[in-house]
Short mmCIF file of C-alpha atoms and ligand atoms in Angstrom, two decimals:
data_model
loop_
_atom_site.label_atom_id
_atom_site.label_comp_id
_atom_site.label_asym_id
_atom_site.label_seq_id
_atom_site.Cartn_x
_atom_site.Cartn_y
_atom_site.Cartn_z
CA MET A 1032 42.30 80.35 138.00
CA GLU A 1033 39.43 78.41 136.46
CA ALA A 1034 36.06 79.45 137.93
CA PRO A 1035 33.89 76.78 139.57
CA ASN A 1036 31.16 75.69 137.16
CA SER A 1037 27.69 75.62 138.68
CA ASP A 1038 26.48 72.91 136.21
CA LYS A 1039 29.11 70.45 137.27
CA LYS A 1040 28.49 67.77 139.85
CA VAL A 1041 29.66 68.71 143.34
CA HIS A 1042 31.95 66.22 145.01
CA HIS A 1043 32.82 66.13 148.66
CA ALA A 1044 36.29 64.78 149.41
CA ILE A 1045 37.81 64.00 152.77
CA VAL A 1046 41.51 64.75 152.44
CA LEU A 1047 43.84 63.10 154.96
CA PRO A 1048 47.61 63.68 154.58
CA LEU A 1049 50.39 62.15 156.66
CA PRO A 1050 51.30 64.58 159.44
CA LEU A 1051 54.65 65.49 157.86
CA GLN A 1052 55.68 68.71 156.12
CA GLY A 1053 56.38 67.08 152.75
CA HIS A 1054 52.91 65.43 152.73
CA LEU A 1055 50.94 68.27 154.27
CA ASN A 1056 52.06 70.90 151.74
CA PRO A 1057 50.89 69.14 148.55
CA ALA A 1058 47.66 67.97 150.28
CA VAL A 1059 46.77 71.54 151.30
CA ASN A 1060 47.61 72.89 147.85
CA PHE A 1061 45.65 70.16 146.11
CA SER A 1062 42.64 70.81 148.37
CA LEU A 1063 42.78 74.51 147.48
CA LYS A 1064 42.92 73.62 143.81
CA LEU A 1065 39.94 71.26 143.97
CA ALA A 1066 37.87 73.70 146.00
CA SER A 1067 38.76 76.79 143.97
CA SER A 1068 38.36 75.45 140.47
CA LYS A 1069 36.67 72.05 140.44
CA ASN A 1070 33.41 72.29 142.39
CA PHE A 1071 34.68 70.35 145.37
CA THR A 1072 33.72 70.57 148.97
CA ILE A 1073 36.74 69.54 151.00
CA THR A 1074 36.90 68.27 154.54
CA PHE A 1075 40.55 68.52 155.44
CA LEU A 1076 41.44 66.17 158.31
CA THR A 1077 44.53 66.60 160.38
CA PHE A 1078 45.72 66.06 163.92
CA GLU A 1079 45.67 68.38 166.91
CA PHE A 1080 49.40 68.06 167.51
CA LEU A 1081 50.16 69.18 163.96
CA HIS A 1082 47.68 72.03 164.12
CA GLN A 1083 49.32 73.16 167.34
CA GLN A 1084 52.78 73.11 165.73
CA ILE A 1085 51.57 75.12 162.71
CA THR A 1086 49.87 77.78 164.82
CA GLN A 1087 52.88 78.05 167.13
CA ALA A 1088 55.11 78.53 164.10
CA CYS A 1089 52.90 81.24 162.68
CA PRO A 1090 51.15 83.09 165.53
CA ARG A 1091 49.55 85.47 163.02
CA ASP A 1092 47.41 82.51 161.95
CA ASN A 1093 46.62 81.45 165.49
CA SER A 1094 43.10 80.35 164.69
CA ASP A 1095 41.25 77.05 164.80
CA ASP A 1096 41.50 76.74 161.06
CA ILE A 1097 44.53 77.10 158.79
CA PHE A 1098 42.25 77.75 155.81
CA SER A 1099 40.36 80.60 157.47
CA ARG A 1100 42.03 83.33 155.39
CA ALA A 1101 41.55 81.42 152.13
CA ARG A 1102 37.95 80.54 152.80
CA THR A 1103 36.15 83.25 150.75
CA GLY A 1104 34.09 81.42 148.18
CA LEU A 1105 35.68 78.04 148.96
CA ASP A 1106 33.97 75.23 150.81
CA ILE A 1107 36.89 73.85 152.80
CA ARG A 1108 36.10 72.48 156.24
CA TYR A 1109 39.05 71.91 158.52
CA ARG A 1110 39.14 69.40 161.35
CA ALA A 1111 42.11 68.88 163.64
CA ILE A 1112 41.33 65.79 165.70
CA PRO A 1113 43.27 64.01 168.48
CA ASP A 1114 45.45 61.16 167.25
CA GLY A 1115 44.94 59.26 170.51
CA LEU A 1116 48.39 59.98 171.93
CA PRO A 1117 49.16 62.69 174.49
CA LEU A 1118 49.95 66.06 172.83
CA GLU A 1119 53.37 66.09 174.45
CA PHE A 1120 54.37 62.66 173.01
CA ASP A 1121 57.59 63.18 171.03
CA ARG A 1122 56.40 61.96 167.62
CA ALA A 1123 59.48 63.20 165.75
CA GLY A 1124 61.93 61.71 168.23
CA LYS A 1125 60.01 58.43 168.53
CA GLY A 1126 59.09 58.07 164.87
CA ASP A 1127 58.92 54.28 164.76
CA GLU A 1128 56.67 54.17 167.85
CA PHE A 1129 54.39 56.76 166.29
CA VAL A 1130 54.19 54.80 163.04
CA GLY A 1131 53.42 51.69 165.13
CA TRP A 1132 50.46 53.56 166.60
CA CYS A 1133 49.25 54.46 163.11
CA LEU A 1134 49.71 50.86 161.98
CA HIS A 1135 48.50 48.61 164.79
CA GLY A 1136 47.43 51.04 167.49
CA GLY A 1137 44.31 53.08 167.87
CA MET A 1138 44.65 55.29 164.80
CA PHE A 1139 42.55 53.05 162.56
CA ASP A 1140 39.65 53.05 165.04
CA LEU A 1141 39.86 56.80 165.50
CA MET A 1142 39.77 57.44 161.77
CA ASP A 1143 37.06 54.89 161.22
CA LYS A 1144 34.83 56.69 163.73
CA GLU A 1145 35.68 60.15 162.46
CA ILE A 1146 35.01 59.25 158.86
CA GLU A 1147 31.77 57.51 159.81
CA LYS A 1148 30.61 60.75 161.52
CA LEU A 1149 31.49 62.78 158.46
CA VAL A 1150 29.82 60.34 156.08
CA LEU A 1151 26.60 60.32 158.13
CA ASN A 1152 26.37 64.04 158.80
CA SER A 1153 27.86 65.93 155.88
CA ASN A 1154 26.08 67.96 153.30
CA PRO A 1155 26.91 67.56 150.42
CA LYS A 1156 27.40 63.86 150.95
CA VAL A 1157 31.01 62.71 151.16
CA ASP A 1158 31.82 60.59 148.10
CA VAL A 1159 35.59 60.29 147.95
CA LEU A 1160 38.47 59.77 150.32
CA ILE A 1161 41.78 61.30 149.18
CA ILE A 1162 44.18 59.75 151.59
CA ASP A 1163 47.95 59.59 151.78
CA SER A 1164 49.27 56.38 150.20
CA PHE A 1165 51.24 55.58 153.36
CA TYR A 1166 48.15 54.98 155.52
CA PRO A 1167 47.99 51.20 155.49
CA TRP A 1168 44.20 51.08 155.99
CA ALA A 1169 43.05 53.76 153.56
CA SER A 1170 41.11 51.63 151.07
CA LYS A 1171 39.57 49.50 153.84
CA ILE A 1172 37.92 52.56 155.35
CA ALA A 1173 36.76 53.84 151.97
CA LYS A 1174 35.22 50.47 151.08
CA LYS A 1175 33.50 50.21 154.46
CA PHE A 1176 31.64 53.48 153.87
CA GLY A 1177 31.03 53.01 150.16
CA LEU A 1178 33.41 55.85 149.21
CA ARG A 1179 35.75 56.01 146.23
CA SER A 1180 39.34 55.91 147.38
CA ALA A 1181 42.09 57.98 145.78
CA SER A 1182 45.53 57.16 147.07
CA PHE A 1183 47.51 60.40 147.28
CA TRP A 1184 51.17 59.81 146.32
CA THR A 1185 53.61 62.62 147.13
CA GLU A 1186 56.77 61.11 145.64
CA PRO A 1187 57.77 60.41 142.01
CA ALA A 1188 56.03 57.64 140.08
CA LEU A 1189 59.38 55.81 139.91
CA VAL A 1190 59.32 55.28 143.68
CA PHE A 1191 55.71 54.12 143.59
CA ASN A 1192 56.62 51.67 140.86
CA LEU A 1193 59.58 50.26 142.78
CA TYR A 1194 57.60 49.74 146.00
CA TYR A 1195 54.69 48.31 144.01
CA HIS A 1196 57.02 45.67 142.54
CA ILE A 1197 58.88 44.86 145.75
CA HIS A 1198 57.99 41.18 145.22
CA LEU A 1199 59.98 41.24 141.97
CA LEU A 1200 62.98 42.79 143.75
CA LYS A 1201 62.78 39.96 146.27
CA GLN A 1202 62.30 37.25 143.61
CA HIS A 1203 65.35 38.46 141.72
CA GLY A 1204 67.54 38.73 144.80
CA HIS A 1205 67.77 42.52 145.05
CA PHE A 1206 65.92 42.79 148.33
CA ASP A 1207 65.46 40.77 151.53
CA CYS A 1208 67.65 37.77 150.76
CA PRO A 1209 70.99 36.48 152.09
CA ASP A 1210 73.19 37.44 149.13
CA ILE A 1211 71.89 40.70 147.78
CA ARG A 1212 72.67 41.14 144.07
CA LYS A 1213 74.57 44.29 143.13
CA ASP A 1214 73.97 44.30 139.38
CA PRO A 1215 71.44 46.72 137.84
CA ILE A 1216 67.74 46.07 138.19
CA ASP A 1217 66.24 45.78 134.69
CA TYR A 1218 63.01 43.84 135.16
CA ILE A 1219 60.64 46.39 136.72
CA PRO A 1220 57.98 47.31 134.14
CA GLY A 1221 58.59 50.84 132.87
CA VAL A 1222 62.07 51.18 134.41
CA ASP A 1223 64.92 50.75 131.93
CA SER A 1224 67.52 50.04 134.54
CA ILE A 1225 68.33 51.24 138.03
CA ASP A 1226 71.34 50.54 140.24
CA PRO A 1227 70.50 48.87 143.54
CA GLN A 1228 72.25 51.71 145.36
CA ASP A 1229 69.61 54.08 143.95
CA LEU A 1230 66.75 52.20 145.63
CA MET A 1231 64.88 53.74 148.55
CA SER A 1232 66.98 53.50 151.75
CA TYR A 1233 64.33 51.37 153.47
CA LEU A 1234 65.10 48.55 151.04
CA HIS A 1235 68.75 48.61 152.11
CA ASP A 1236 68.12 48.42 155.84
CA LYS A 1237 69.40 45.33 157.66
CA ASP A 1238 66.39 45.29 159.97
CA ILE A 1239 63.24 45.39 157.91
CA SER A 1240 60.96 44.40 160.77
CA THR A 1241 60.42 47.94 162.12
CA ASN A 1242 57.01 49.61 162.17
CA ILE A 1243 58.10 51.95 159.39
CA HIS A 1244 59.01 49.03 157.13
CA ASN A 1245 55.80 47.16 157.94
CA SER A 1246 53.79 50.25 157.31
CA ILE A 1247 55.35 50.70 153.84
CA PHE A 1248 54.86 47.04 152.95
CA GLN A 1249 51.26 47.00 154.15
CA SER A 1250 50.47 50.27 152.41
CA PHE A 1251 51.54 48.79 149.10
CA GLN A 1252 49.18 45.86 149.65
CA GLU A 1253 46.41 48.29 150.51
CA ILE A 1254 47.11 50.46 147.46
CA ARG A 1255 46.13 47.54 145.27
CA LEU A 1256 42.55 48.05 146.52
CA ALA A 1257 42.47 51.80 145.83
CA ASP A 1258 40.17 53.01 143.05
CA TYR A 1259 42.69 55.62 141.84
CA VAL A 1260 46.19 56.87 142.48
CA LEU A 1261 46.88 60.59 142.28
CA CYS A 1262 50.57 61.25 141.79
CA ASN A 1263 52.37 64.56 142.24
CA THR A 1264 54.42 64.19 139.07
CA VAL A 1265 54.12 65.00 135.38
CA GLU A 1266 53.44 62.43 132.66
CA GLU A 1267 56.16 63.77 130.36
CA LEU A 1268 58.77 63.57 133.15
CA GLU A 1269 58.20 59.90 133.88
CA SER A 1270 56.36 58.65 130.84
CA ASN A 1271 57.61 55.02 130.74
CA THR A 1272 56.96 54.46 134.41
CA ILE A 1273 53.50 56.00 134.22
CA LEU A 1274 52.55 54.05 131.11
CA ALA A 1275 53.60 50.83 132.80
CA LEU A 1276 51.63 51.66 135.96
CA GLN A 1277 48.56 52.60 133.94
CA ASP A 1278 48.47 48.99 132.73
CA ILE A 1279 47.98 47.95 136.36
CA MET A 1280 45.76 50.61 137.89
CA PRO A 1281 44.20 54.03 137.21
CA ILE A 1282 47.03 56.37 138.07
CA PHE A 1283 46.76 60.09 137.30
CA ALA A 1284 49.86 62.32 137.09
CA ILE A 1285 48.49 65.66 138.29
CA GLY A 1286 51.59 67.59 139.34
CA PRO A 1287 53.38 69.69 140.08
CA ILE A 1288 51.04 70.63 142.92
CA PHE A 1289 51.84 74.16 144.08
CA GLN A 1290 49.80 76.83 145.76
CA SER A 1291 48.16 79.01 143.13
CA GLU A 1292 49.87 82.42 143.08
CA SER A 1293 46.69 84.21 144.05
CA LEU A 1294 46.44 82.05 147.19
CA GLU A 1295 50.12 82.24 148.08
CA ASN A 1296 50.89 82.94 151.71
CA ILE A 1297 47.24 82.73 152.64
CA VAL A 1298 47.37 79.23 154.10
CA SER A 1299 50.27 78.70 156.43
CA THR A 1300 51.48 75.11 156.61
CA SER A 1301 54.99 75.62 157.98
CA LEU A 1302 55.87 73.52 161.01
CA TRP A 1303 58.57 75.99 162.06
CA ALA A 1304 58.65 79.79 162.13
CA LYS A 1305 59.95 81.17 158.83
CA SER A 1306 62.94 83.51 158.90
CA ASN A 1307 62.89 86.22 156.29
CA CYS A 1308 65.92 85.98 154.01
CA LEU A 1309 64.72 88.29 151.25
CA GLU A 1310 66.26 91.53 152.46
CA TRP A 1311 69.65 89.85 152.75
CA LEU A 1312 69.26 88.18 149.38
CA GLY A 1313 68.46 91.58 147.89
CA THR A 1314 72.05 92.68 148.62
CA LYS A 1315 73.56 89.83 146.58
CA PRO A 1316 74.35 89.61 142.86
CA ASN A 1317 72.22 87.39 140.62
CA CYS A 1318 72.89 83.64 140.81
CA SER A 1319 75.57 84.08 143.49
CA VAL A 1320 73.98 82.42 146.54
CA LEU A 1321 73.77 78.72 147.34
CA TYR A 1322 70.55 77.71 149.12
CA VAL A 1323 71.14 74.76 151.47
CA SER A 1324 68.28 72.75 152.93
CA PHE A 1325 67.80 69.11 153.85
CA GLY A 1326 64.04 69.32 154.37
CA SER A 1327 61.94 68.56 157.40
CA LEU A 1328 63.05 65.08 158.42
CA ALA A 1329 66.67 64.26 157.54
CA ASN A 1330 68.92 63.74 160.52
CA PHE A 1331 72.67 64.18 160.65
CA THR A 1332 75.41 63.50 163.16
CA GLN A 1333 77.06 66.46 164.82
CA ASN A 1334 80.20 65.62 162.85
CA ASP A 1335 78.31 65.76 159.50
CA VAL A 1336 77.02 69.22 160.42
CA VAL A 1337 80.55 70.38 161.24
CA GLU A 1338 81.90 69.04 157.91
CA ILE A 1339 79.12 70.79 155.97
CA ALA A 1340 79.80 74.00 157.90
CA TYR A 1341 83.51 73.92 157.01
CA GLY A 1342 82.71 72.96 153.43
CA LEU A 1343 80.47 76.00 153.10
CA MET A 1344 82.90 78.31 154.86
CA GLU A 1345 85.93 77.26 152.83
CA SER A 1346 84.09 77.40 149.49
CA ASN A 1347 83.87 81.20 149.81
CA VAL A 1348 80.44 81.01 148.20
CA ASP A 1349 77.58 83.00 149.75
CA PHE A 1350 74.87 80.79 151.22
CA ILE A 1351 71.60 80.46 153.13
CA TRP A 1352 71.57 77.31 155.24
CA VAL A 1353 68.34 76.02 156.73
CA LEU A 1354 69.51 74.25 159.86
CA ARG A 1355 66.21 72.93 161.18
CA PRO A 1356 65.77 72.34 164.93
CA ARG A 1357 66.74 68.73 165.68
CA THR A 1358 68.73 68.26 162.51
CA VAL A 1359 70.95 66.40 164.96
CA LEU A 1360 68.55 64.41 167.11
CA HIS A 1361 70.41 64.80 170.38
CA GLU A 1362 71.80 68.22 169.67
CA SER A 1363 74.31 69.97 171.89
CA ASN A 1364 74.37 73.70 172.46
CA HIS A 1365 77.23 74.12 169.99
CA LEU A 1366 76.07 72.51 166.78
CA LEU A 1367 78.22 74.71 164.56
CA PRO A 1368 82.01 75.11 164.91
CA MET A 1369 82.93 77.84 167.42
CA GLY A 1370 82.84 81.27 165.80
CA PHE A 1371 81.27 79.97 162.58
CA GLU A 1372 78.62 82.64 162.35
CA ASP A 1373 81.20 85.42 162.86
CA LEU A 1374 83.52 83.92 160.29
CA VAL A 1375 80.83 83.73 157.61
CA CYS A 1376 79.24 87.03 158.68
CA GLY A 1377 77.86 88.87 155.64
CA ARG A 1378 78.54 85.82 153.45
CA GLY A 1379 76.25 83.28 154.99
CA MET A 1380 72.89 83.15 156.77
CA VAL A 1381 71.91 80.22 159.00
CA VAL A 1382 68.19 80.02 159.73
CA PRO A 1383 65.98 77.40 161.36
CA TRP A 1384 63.37 77.47 158.55
CA THR A 1385 62.34 79.82 155.80
CA ASN A 1386 59.89 80.35 152.96
CA GLN A 1387 61.58 78.01 150.49
CA ILE A 1388 59.49 79.15 147.54
CA ALA A 1389 60.32 82.81 148.19
CA VAL A 1390 64.02 81.98 148.48
CA LEU A 1391 64.22 79.76 145.41
CA SER A 1392 62.37 82.28 143.29
CA HIS A 1393 64.82 85.06 144.21
CA PRO A 1394 67.25 85.99 141.38
CA ALA A 1395 70.25 85.95 143.79
CA ILE A 1396 69.92 82.16 144.21
CA GLY A 1397 72.26 80.25 141.91
CA GLY A 1398 72.03 76.68 143.21
CA PHE A 1399 70.30 74.44 145.71
CA LEU A 1400 72.24 72.01 147.91
CA THR A 1401 69.37 69.64 148.57
CA HIS A 1402 68.55 66.29 150.14
CA CYS A 1403 66.33 65.66 147.08
CA GLY A 1404 63.01 65.51 148.94
CA TRP A 1405 60.44 65.32 146.14
CA ASN A 1406 58.77 68.64 146.92
CA SER A 1407 62.16 70.37 146.97
CA VAL A 1408 63.06 68.81 143.61
CA LEU A 1409 59.80 70.13 142.12
CA ASP A 1410 60.32 73.57 143.74
CA SER A 1411 63.84 73.71 142.32
CA MET A 1412 62.83 72.74 138.81
CA TRP A 1413 59.93 75.21 138.89
CA TYR A 1414 62.25 78.10 139.74
CA GLU A 1415 65.01 76.79 137.45
CA VAL A 1416 67.62 76.38 140.18
CA PRO A 1417 70.15 73.58 139.45
CA MET A 1418 70.69 71.10 142.26
CA LEU A 1419 73.71 69.84 144.14
CA CYS A 1420 72.40 66.57 145.53
CA PHE A 1421 73.01 65.01 148.90
CA PRO A 1422 70.31 62.42 149.58
CA VAL A 1423 70.02 61.19 153.15
CA PHE A 1424 67.27 58.57 153.35
CA SER A 1425 63.97 57.18 151.97
CA ASP A 1426 63.02 58.18 148.38
CA GLN A 1427 65.81 60.75 148.20
CA PHE A 1428 68.14 58.24 146.46
CA PRO A 1429 65.87 57.40 143.51
CA ASN A 1430 64.92 61.09 143.33
CA GLN A 1431 68.60 61.94 143.03
CA LYS A 1432 68.94 59.38 140.24
CA LEU A 1433 66.15 61.16 138.34
CA VAL A 1434 67.68 64.59 138.91
CA VAL A 1435 71.29 63.69 138.09
CA ASP A 1436 71.21 60.75 135.67
CA ASP A 1437 67.88 61.06 133.86
CA TRP A 1438 67.09 64.77 133.73
CA LYS A 1439 70.61 66.19 134.14
CA VAL A 1440 69.47 69.14 136.23
CA GLY A 1441 71.81 68.44 139.12
CA ILE A 1442 75.10 66.87 140.16
CA ASN A 1443 76.12 64.82 143.18
CA LEU A 1444 77.77 66.40 146.21
CA CYS A 1445 79.73 63.38 147.38
CA LYS A 1446 79.52 59.62 147.55
CA GLU A 1447 78.87 58.79 151.18
CA LYS A 1448 79.93 60.69 154.30
CA PRO A 1449 80.15 64.44 153.77
CA LEU A 1450 83.80 65.50 154.05
CA ARG A 1451 84.75 69.19 154.10
CA LYS A 1452 87.38 69.07 151.33
CA GLU A 1453 85.10 67.31 148.90
CA ILE A 1454 82.18 69.59 149.83
CA THR A 1455 84.29 72.71 149.32
CA ALA A 1456 85.52 71.58 145.92
CA GLN A 1457 82.06 70.51 144.70
CA ILE A 1458 80.37 73.71 145.87
CA LYS A 1459 83.00 75.81 144.14
CA SER A 1460 82.79 73.99 140.87
CA PHE A 1461 78.98 73.78 141.01
CA MET A 1462 78.55 77.50 141.65
CA ILE A 1463 81.35 78.78 139.46
CA GLN A 1464 81.91 76.39 136.57
CA HIS A 1465 78.33 75.27 136.19
CA LYS A 1466 76.89 78.76 135.98
CA GLY A 1467 74.86 79.16 132.81
CA ASN A 1468 75.89 75.72 131.64
CA GLU A 1469 74.20 72.49 130.63
CA LEU A 1470 72.31 72.10 133.93
CA ARG A 1471 70.62 75.45 133.37
CA LYS A 1472 69.72 74.59 129.80
CA HIS A 1473 68.14 71.29 130.86
CA ILE A 1474 66.30 72.81 133.78
CA SER A 1475 64.76 75.51 131.64
CA VAL A 1476 63.43 72.85 129.28
CA LEU A 1477 61.93 70.97 132.24
CA ARG A 1478 60.42 74.16 133.63
CA LYS A 1479 58.52 74.64 130.38
CA LEU A 1480 57.38 71.05 130.49
CA LEU A 1481 56.05 71.47 134.04
CA GLY A 1482 54.35 74.74 133.14
CA ASN A 1483 52.74 73.24 130.03
CA ALA A 1484 51.39 70.30 132.03
CA LEU A 1485 49.40 72.72 134.18
CA GLU A 1486 48.04 74.81 131.30
CA ASP A 1487 44.55 74.14 129.95
CA GLY A 1488 44.93 71.09 127.72
CA GLY A 1489 48.25 70.17 129.39
CA SER A 1490 48.72 66.60 130.62
CA SER A 1491 48.26 67.22 134.35
CA SER A 1492 45.27 69.43 133.72
CA LYS A 1493 43.67 66.78 131.51
CA ASN A 1494 44.50 64.02 134.00
CA LEU A 1495 42.83 65.91 136.82
CA ASP A 1496 39.72 66.38 134.69
CA LEU A 1497 39.79 62.68 133.80
CA PHE A 1498 39.96 61.76 137.48
CA ILE A 1499 36.94 63.95 138.13
CA GLU A 1500 35.07 62.41 135.18
CA HIS A 1501 35.64 59.02 136.80
CA LEU A 1502 34.14 60.34 140.02
CA ASP A 1503 31.18 61.77 138.09
CA GLN A 1504 30.21 58.31 136.83
N1 UDP B 2314 60.32 73.95 153.07
C1 UDP B 2314 60.05 75.22 153.52
N2 UDP B 2314 61.02 75.89 154.18
C2 UDP B 2314 62.24 75.38 154.43
C3 UDP B 2314 62.53 74.08 153.95
C4 UDP B 2314 61.54 73.40 153.29
O1 UDP B 2314 58.95 75.74 153.32
O2 UDP B 2314 63.05 76.06 155.07
C5 UDP B 2314 59.22 73.19 152.39
C6 UDP B 2314 59.52 72.86 150.94
O3 UDP B 2314 59.05 73.88 150.07
C7 UDP B 2314 58.78 71.56 150.76
C8 UDP B 2314 58.79 70.90 152.14
O4 UDP B 2314 59.11 71.93 153.05
O5 UDP B 2314 57.43 71.78 150.39
C9 UDP B 2314 59.82 69.78 152.29
O6 UDP B 2314 59.40 68.69 151.55
P1 UDP B 2314 60.44 67.76 150.79
O7 UDP B 2314 59.64 66.71 150.07
O8 UDP B 2314 61.34 68.56 149.97
O9 UDP B 2314 61.32 67.14 151.93
P2 UDP B 2314 60.96 66.37 153.30
O10 UDP B 2314 60.79 67.41 154.32
O11 UDP B 2314 59.69 65.58 153.06
O12 UDP B 2314 62.14 65.50 153.52
#
């Protein structure tokens, strides 16, 4: 790790991620990176309800501050503030209501006051706001207090580019019009061509008047006022898109953002208690186990879960399946087919949550059945685990397009509804025929590319320094 340089200017950034696992993880890791190697003071802002969930998931870290064990030598200040709703409000179950509160409710006022307090009272003086791109008032607050605003984008640049040009999609009849065109989209700067079915799911929804939709649309108006965009991707992975975006605004590809190995396991960000799968994995041959996870948000019907369960069982492939609490929103007591766990005993492990990085880096893992959440895609490429893709919603469709069509490091599970026969056949062929094949060759090339980007002189390393040079001016 690069040592902080005492001659360099000290910056003080307020970092505010969305209170979701896939946004929290890169924000925490990026904060650690800035504080440990780039002379930054960080004030990490989060919400009480999220803090409570993290500390309940990991009682060992039951302190007021998730950074407390990483603090030595780092100036990271942690503040978990109320979000204005009762702690017991079901934010996951009432997602659209919660987003409505963030959009039109009291969240803006709360943040405005909190940031004002920090700006008035902090030493060193706060000079930059690094705020998740999905907060639709980020740049407004930064401007009000004379701070630089860096919009923190936790998905690929392709998705940013598509949302940014939503007006073009509408003009050309691919979004929000009576007769939606089905031919490929070939007019977005930096995107050769993309099938409409590979767009983000929100652009396919019949009702686009929800709070979630409004929040996305408003955020992409707000982003136009940001001073910088920090994107958790790598220039060489998405070069055309990034070049095209750089013509419009200062965007810095600074990924992949992971926790530095020396800080690993020190800051706990998990929203659920992690089951240990390593002992079990240790009993399995190399590349024999399929890791199955659909991330922190995707919901399924009970029937989908049953089909996946049979697909796994009948494939005869060993597996670890992360079946997160509330994968089915209104779950019954018997989510899995009767006797499932006995039938797969010794062959399969079903856990509510785990340490994904530890699992993916284990030599027994041979493939990842994934929803294609962006962090999972980066994790999988980093540990050279080919992907079997089953996107569910949001950016997972364009992410799958990148993984399967552009980078050729994964294949699709099935077209639409998961059906056991198709799942069984795909898992078998993915784990047996694809072993050591083209996917592995491609993924090892990409792994090198990701690694090089983070080396001194690598693209992400240079881009991060460039971002800091901008702040220095
Ligand atoms: N993750 C984890 N344990 C699990 C499943 C996921 O630690 O059992 C982490 C994973 O490493 C990633 C995040 O949770 O950092 C999920 O983010 P992603 O973008 O993949 O999906 P999302 O949850 O946003 O849909």
